[in-house]
Structures are given as structure tokens and as C-alpha cells.
Amino acid sequence: MAAVYPLIFAALLFSVGVYGLLSRRHAVLVLMSIELMLAAVTVNLVTFWAIAGDALLTGQVFALFVMAIGAAEIGVGLAIIMLIYRNRASVNIDDADLMKY
Amino acid sequence: MAAPSLPGSGLLKGLGLTFKTMLSPATTAQYPHVKPELPPRTRGVIALMEENCTVCMLCAKECPDWCIYIDSSKETVPVEGGRTRTRNVLDRFAIDFALCMYCGICVEVCPFDALFWSPEFEYAEYDIRELTHEKERLREWMDTVPPPPPLEEGAVPPAEIEAGIAAARKEAEEAVAKAKAAAEGGGEPEAEGPQIDEELFARLVAEGTPERAARAKAKAAFVKAQKRREREQGGDQ
Amino acid sequence: MSVPEVVMLATGVVGGAAALLVVTSRNVVHSALYLVVALLAVAGVFLVLGAEFVAWAQVLVYVGAVVVLLLFGLMLTRAPIGPTGQGNELGKAMPLAVALAVFAGLVALIVTSYGGEVIALEHVPPAALGEVLYVAWALPFMTLGFLLTLALIGAVVIARREEGEGPLPEPDPDEPEAAEASPPDSSSWPQRQPEPTPDEREVSA
Amino acid sequence: MATSVFALEPLWLALLLQALAALLLFLIGAVVVGYLEHKVLAHMQDRLGPMEAIWHGIGQLPADGLKFLQKEDIIPTAADRWVFALAPAVAVVPGVVVIAVLPFGPGLWLTDLDAGIFFALAASGVTVLGTLMAGWSSANKFSLMGGLRGAAQLISYELPLVLAAAAIVIQAGTLSLPGIVEAQHGFTLFGVPMIYGIPHIIGLGLFFVAALAELSRPPFDMPIADSELIAGHMTEYTGMRYAFFMLSEYAGMVILSALATVLFLGGWYPWPGVGLPEGAAGMVLGFVITFAKILVLSAIMVWLRATFPRMREDQLQRLSWSVLIPLGLLNIVLVATAKVWF
């Protein structure tokens, strides 16, 4: 199977994630975009492992690691969003600008 | 203080109870296949004894739901050798069981025992309008009305029934006496004074009670005893 | 075209379309549901590539936990039925340009570098993955576990409601009229008033 | 190890037969367990349950299915149409998919995945999405509360479930479900052949309690909670869509009972060390034994439903996070220690 298919799929996911991250202001949507980018990274990792044929399965292991990081990130990120919502009654990330001044 | 129990023993006790219940036979009545055993005073439906109805309208007036419909007309009855009389004829008697709340006031107020409770309950209809039942149907239900339950052991019978029995007996006795007198050849019946309980009278007089009061008391006791005797005889029949 | 390529193309198209819908949908909950589809497509790609365990882990962790957590968070903050006004500024030229540039650059890079590369698909049993994970990668794996524990504790600490920090502000006992004069707005969830921003403070001062 | 009876050529025929068999097993399992629940629950409440359909009500569930089919399909005006319509399917599909890896007898499985138990747990975790989608899209506050409770509950109880299964995986040394059954077949405790359920009694308890909570069955039925939330996420559903939710609940009972059977009760073997005859007779016997074990476990679930009142939401969360999960971790440590020691 040609290697470009999964790689282009990963590139598509990543750029869609970039677009979402830059254009959307809803905090949870931003988290989702980050998840998309992380998923693109895992696809890349697994694809490169499949191309290289590593005996230590580095790509797969790192994909698992990225997943764990993603889960941790979602947990902490949502906790922060909940806190902001409780204090400011908004989930718009532009409203969370208290530290700017 | 309750003895300290193992944690979780309450849970096990509950499980045991449900398991025991599962093994015991179920109490469900398989209704359409097995008819329920209804108590004798079940308020299933109101039946009409059409012959007893005098169109007094008491039931219709007392009904809180106004669900009894009565139509009647006057009919003249020729009487031989006298003036013609009029009487009420029942043309329509209907109860709307969609409105009826089964309070039983109509049965209670009917002065002529024309309305009864029947244990019949299977008269459901698909259309609510068909729940208005006419007197023919109500009369049919009369056949399902059970006889009044027997009186309890040692209960005092209702006064009006007792009076009726007493009157009937007296009439019969008089007839017998009259017949006897006729047979004996027209001898005047001996006018008996009121009988008294001689024993009690003697005892009361000995105790110093005025004679008139003692006589009255003795007489009352005698009448009471006689009534009891009559009742016992009636009960045997 | 071989069977794996067809499956890969199909999952790729579905996943890419779902990903696009995630960032363009006007309804945040729909976005989260499209994210499920996109992540499932990623799991499908893993399956085609022979990484079975990673694929199931993707389903268990992402679909079973992360997206559910996201939806849960969405519904706890605000559960809108229908489009929401918040954070839906579409059609911004800048993000679109950046995303397109990233995509074009990546595709050019991939095609020039891996244009002719062919993957020899092989299936890796979970046992083999387990062996390398617990032998060669034991230390990073444990570090990761430590990180996850820290993240868990951190999330609990952040989201925990402090003692006395109720959803409603305590009424001031000195000014009973004020409390009566402003009945709580029944249309909104009872919540604390947002603090005035520094600008407002300056204006009032 | 035996291979699947479905390993035949050509591929499309095998796939078609597998799909059909999975659907059939799903439906039959759900209907049988549904009937079991009707009857056992009834007798535990001093009732008889369904008695009219065919004989002692055995036709009741198919009749109910027919009735659901002809019911009007109502979608609330304010509902999110697509999500509302899709939610029951999302709740049902994982169940059908999981059936594919469950072994119902020697060779009687549709496919033997290397990561079978992992796949089963991952796929059954997707069911919660159906609950959430239904709860949110109904545009009803009871539904939303039910959906939220369901999500919170399923996330917290997924962990003890996976932890309990992980201990068995450590013990058996394989993730494959038929592999676990075979490993259990050769398991001896101090020289006596033994099912895993006896030394792993903690794991069995954890798995069972977590499974009950995963299924939102009483005493953990807060997402449905008919006395407070009407029917939770199912409040607005009618007809076939509602039937799908019921089907997924009953099929979930079958699936989790089957998983518990494989993990703790020796699968299709009557007892470890006691073999089955070769060939078709062994298959039939194995299927009967597996199904009997599944029915016993399902009956216990019904028994618990008949006995215990519903827990409170905070009690539920506390039970999971401060009792079951620490216990599950401790169980893994114990099992791993014992595995290395002996």
C-alpha cells in the first residue's frame, strides 16, 4: 500500500485542527481541534513505524503515549474550562483574559 | 441495643427474602380463566327490581351524579264498582354507568326495595355511550343479586321483619282460634287478663316493692320471655 | 487497487470529512459527535496499518472516554439544542489561509519524500507490543503513568469547589433591601456575577 | 486450540454468515434474557408475569416487538432530529459488534481477536455515546439529566471493569477470549483444577458490580430512575427506537454475563480439567453450558434488581472512586504478585 494515503490523511487532520484552533473561540472546540491534531500525530507515528518496520515498535508505543497525554490534557483542560465557566459564565476563550493586564 | 452484625448481612438478608418469595407460589389471580371469588356485598353494578318501583323518583333526586334517568306515565285502572284509579307506570329507567360513581345512595334511599347491588362487573363497552343501561338490562342483573347474607349468630332481627312475622302469626292464631270457636259451637272466648311472671311478682312483693310496680315489672319480664320463646321457635323454622 | 487501499481511502475520506465538520459545525455538540467519527476513522487507519492494539486503545480511550468527557463538559457548561452563538465566527480569512498553507506544505513534503514508498503491511499481535512496552519502554511507560496520576490529581484540584464557594453569593445581612430588590434572574442558571474587568474598575474609580 | 466454525471460504460468504449469526445471537440472547427478567422478577414479587402469549408467556417479547413496530415514531419538535434518530442505533451497534468476539462454545465464535477482551471492553464503552446523544437531543431536562448521569456513571465504572478484567488477563497471559478459556481449563489451585472465579473472588465481585453499573441496572439505574427522571434519556422515545434501547440493555446483560463467564467461570467447560467430547456433540454441549452460565448470571442481576433500592448519585460515585477502583488496583497488585510468586 502506498505510504502517501495515511500520511496525507494525517496532514488533512492536522491542518483541519489548525484551522479549528485558529478560527473557533469556543473553549471546548479548541480542545477538540487539539485532539484532531494529536490524532494526526498518532497516525503519522504509526505510518512511519509501518514504513520503517522498527523492531521495538517505536511508532505504536509512541502512539499509545500520545493517547495517554491526550487523555491527560483533556482532563486538565476540561477542569480549567469548568473553572472559567463557573467564574465568568462563559466558555469563550477570549473572555479568559484576566492575566493579560 | 441490637447485636452488631456483619457488614453486608442486611444485603444478604434481603436477597434471601426475595429468593424465598420467588419459591413461594404467586398470589396472582388468573382472572379471565378463573373467576374471582367476590365478597357477597360486592358493589359491581346496580340492578333494578322493576316490579317494586313506584316511580317515586327518590333515587334520581338523591343521585349526586344525576346519572339515573326515569320516565313515567299515568295509567288509569278501572276498578269494578267504583271510581277508576290512576297509577304510575315506569316507561324508562336507565343508569349511566359512565357517570355513576357507585356511591350506593340510590340503593339506600329506595323505599320499596327496587334497587340492589349486584356483584356482576363484566359490562365493559368499547363506546362510552353504551354504558347507559336501560331497565331491561338492569332487570336481568337482578337475577345475579345474591340473597341477603344470613344473620349473625344471636343477632337481633330487624324490627320491621319481626313485626311482620309477629303480625302474621297473630293473624294465623286468631284465625285458628276463630275456627276452633266455631267448631265448639260459638262459645265466647275466655277473656284473659294480662299474664304476669308469678314467680317474679311474688319475689318483688316479698322484697317490699309496691304492688302496682311489681305487677308491671313482672308483666314486662313475662312479655320479654315470651318474645324470646317466639324468636327461638322462629329461628328453628 | 488492493483491499487495504480501498479501506484506507474510504476511512480517510470519511474521517477527513468528519474532521472538517468538527471545525465548521455551528453546533458544538454536533462537533463532538463528528469528532467521534473522525477518531473512529483514525482507529480504522490503525487497523489497516496493522496496529490492532493501538486501534482498540484509540476506541477505548478516545471514543469511550475523551469524547464522552468532552460532551459531559459541554452539557455541564451549557447544553444548547440548535446552533449556538458562542465561538462560531466562521469564514475568517487568516485561519483558513494558515490551514491551507500548512496542508499544502505538508502534502508537498509528503509527496516529494514518500511519493514512491510502499508499506508492507504486517499484523502485530498485542503480545509483541506488550513485550516491548514492558521491557524496552518500561521507564517511559512508568513515567507516563506518573504523569497521568498527576494530571488526575491536578484536574480534581482545579475543578473542586472550594469550601464556602457556593453557586449563589451570600446575601449581605446589612442590606436586606438590596437582596429583595434584585430577585435572581430565573432565566439563567444561578451563578456568580463575573468580576468587573480592570478597565471597568478604572472607569468606576 | 479450536478454530472458529466460521473460518470458511469464500470470504464474503463467511462474512455474511458471521453478520447473520451475530445479529441472530444478539436478538435471541436479548429475548431470552428479557423473558428471564420478566418471569424471575415477577415471581420474586409474588406475581406470575406474562402468562398468555403462547405458553407461560414465552411469546411475550416477540409480541412486544411487533407492537413496538406498529407504534407511531414520534420525534419532539425541539429535538435535534438526526442525533435523536441515530442515538438508539449507536446504543445497539456496539452490542452486535461485541457478540462477534464472544466464544459460546468450542469453535463457536465468529472471530478470535488477539486483543479480544480489550476489544469487547472498548466497544461496549461506546454504548455510553448513545445514552449521551439521546439525553441531549431530546430537548427535555429529564432526558438531559439522565444522559449526564449515564455519562458520569459509565465513565466511572468503566475503570473497575477494565481493572478486574486486567487482573484475569495477567493470570491467563492472553487477551484472547478463547485463549482465556483454554488457559483457565488448565488452571490448578494447589493441584486442584479450579475456575478463576474462586481465587479471584475480589475480581469477580468487582467485575459484576461494575457490569451492573455499566448496564445502568438497579441498584445502579440512576440514569433511568423512573421515579425521579421518568425514564432518563429514553423519556422521549417511542416505538422501535425505544425498543432498541431495551434491546441494547438486555443484550448488554448477555454480553457482560458472557464476558464474566469467560473470565471467571470457565467458559464452555463445565469445570476446569473436565473435557468435552470432540466434534458436534462437544459444540452443542459447550453452547448449552455457556448459555446456562450466562442465564444464571443474568438471573442474579435480576435478583439484585428485585432486592435492592436505587442508590443515590453521590453514593454511586463514591462507591466507584473510593472503593471499587482502589480495590481493583489492589487486586491487580495481588494477582501480579501471586503470578510471579507461584
XYZ file of N, CA and C in Angstrom, chain B residues 18 31 35 45 63 70 103 156 172 217:
30
model
N -36.091 -12.155 48.939
C -36.623 -12.200 47.575
C -36.562 -13.623 47.035
N -57.423 -14.056 36.103
C -58.819 -13.637 36.037
C -59.677 -14.189 34.898
N -62.596 -17.221 37.603
C -63.413 -16.094 38.061
C -63.040 -15.742 39.496
N -72.593 -3.718 40.111
C -73.474 -2.924 39.278
C -74.803 -2.799 40.025
N -79.366 11.052 43.656
C -78.121 10.678 42.959
C -77.205 11.899 42.838
N -85.343 8.598 34.620
C -86.624 7.927 34.808
C -87.692 8.652 33.998
N -71.745 5.116 44.544
C -71.830 5.516 45.940
C -72.895 4.701 46.656
N -80.033 -9.524 66.682
C -81.440 -9.142 66.781
C -81.956 -8.944 65.371
N -102.720 -15.570 62.092
C -102.949 -17.010 61.950
C -103.583 -17.579 63.204
N -93.519 -4.762 86.450
C -92.226 -5.362 86.141
C -92.386 -6.829 85.769
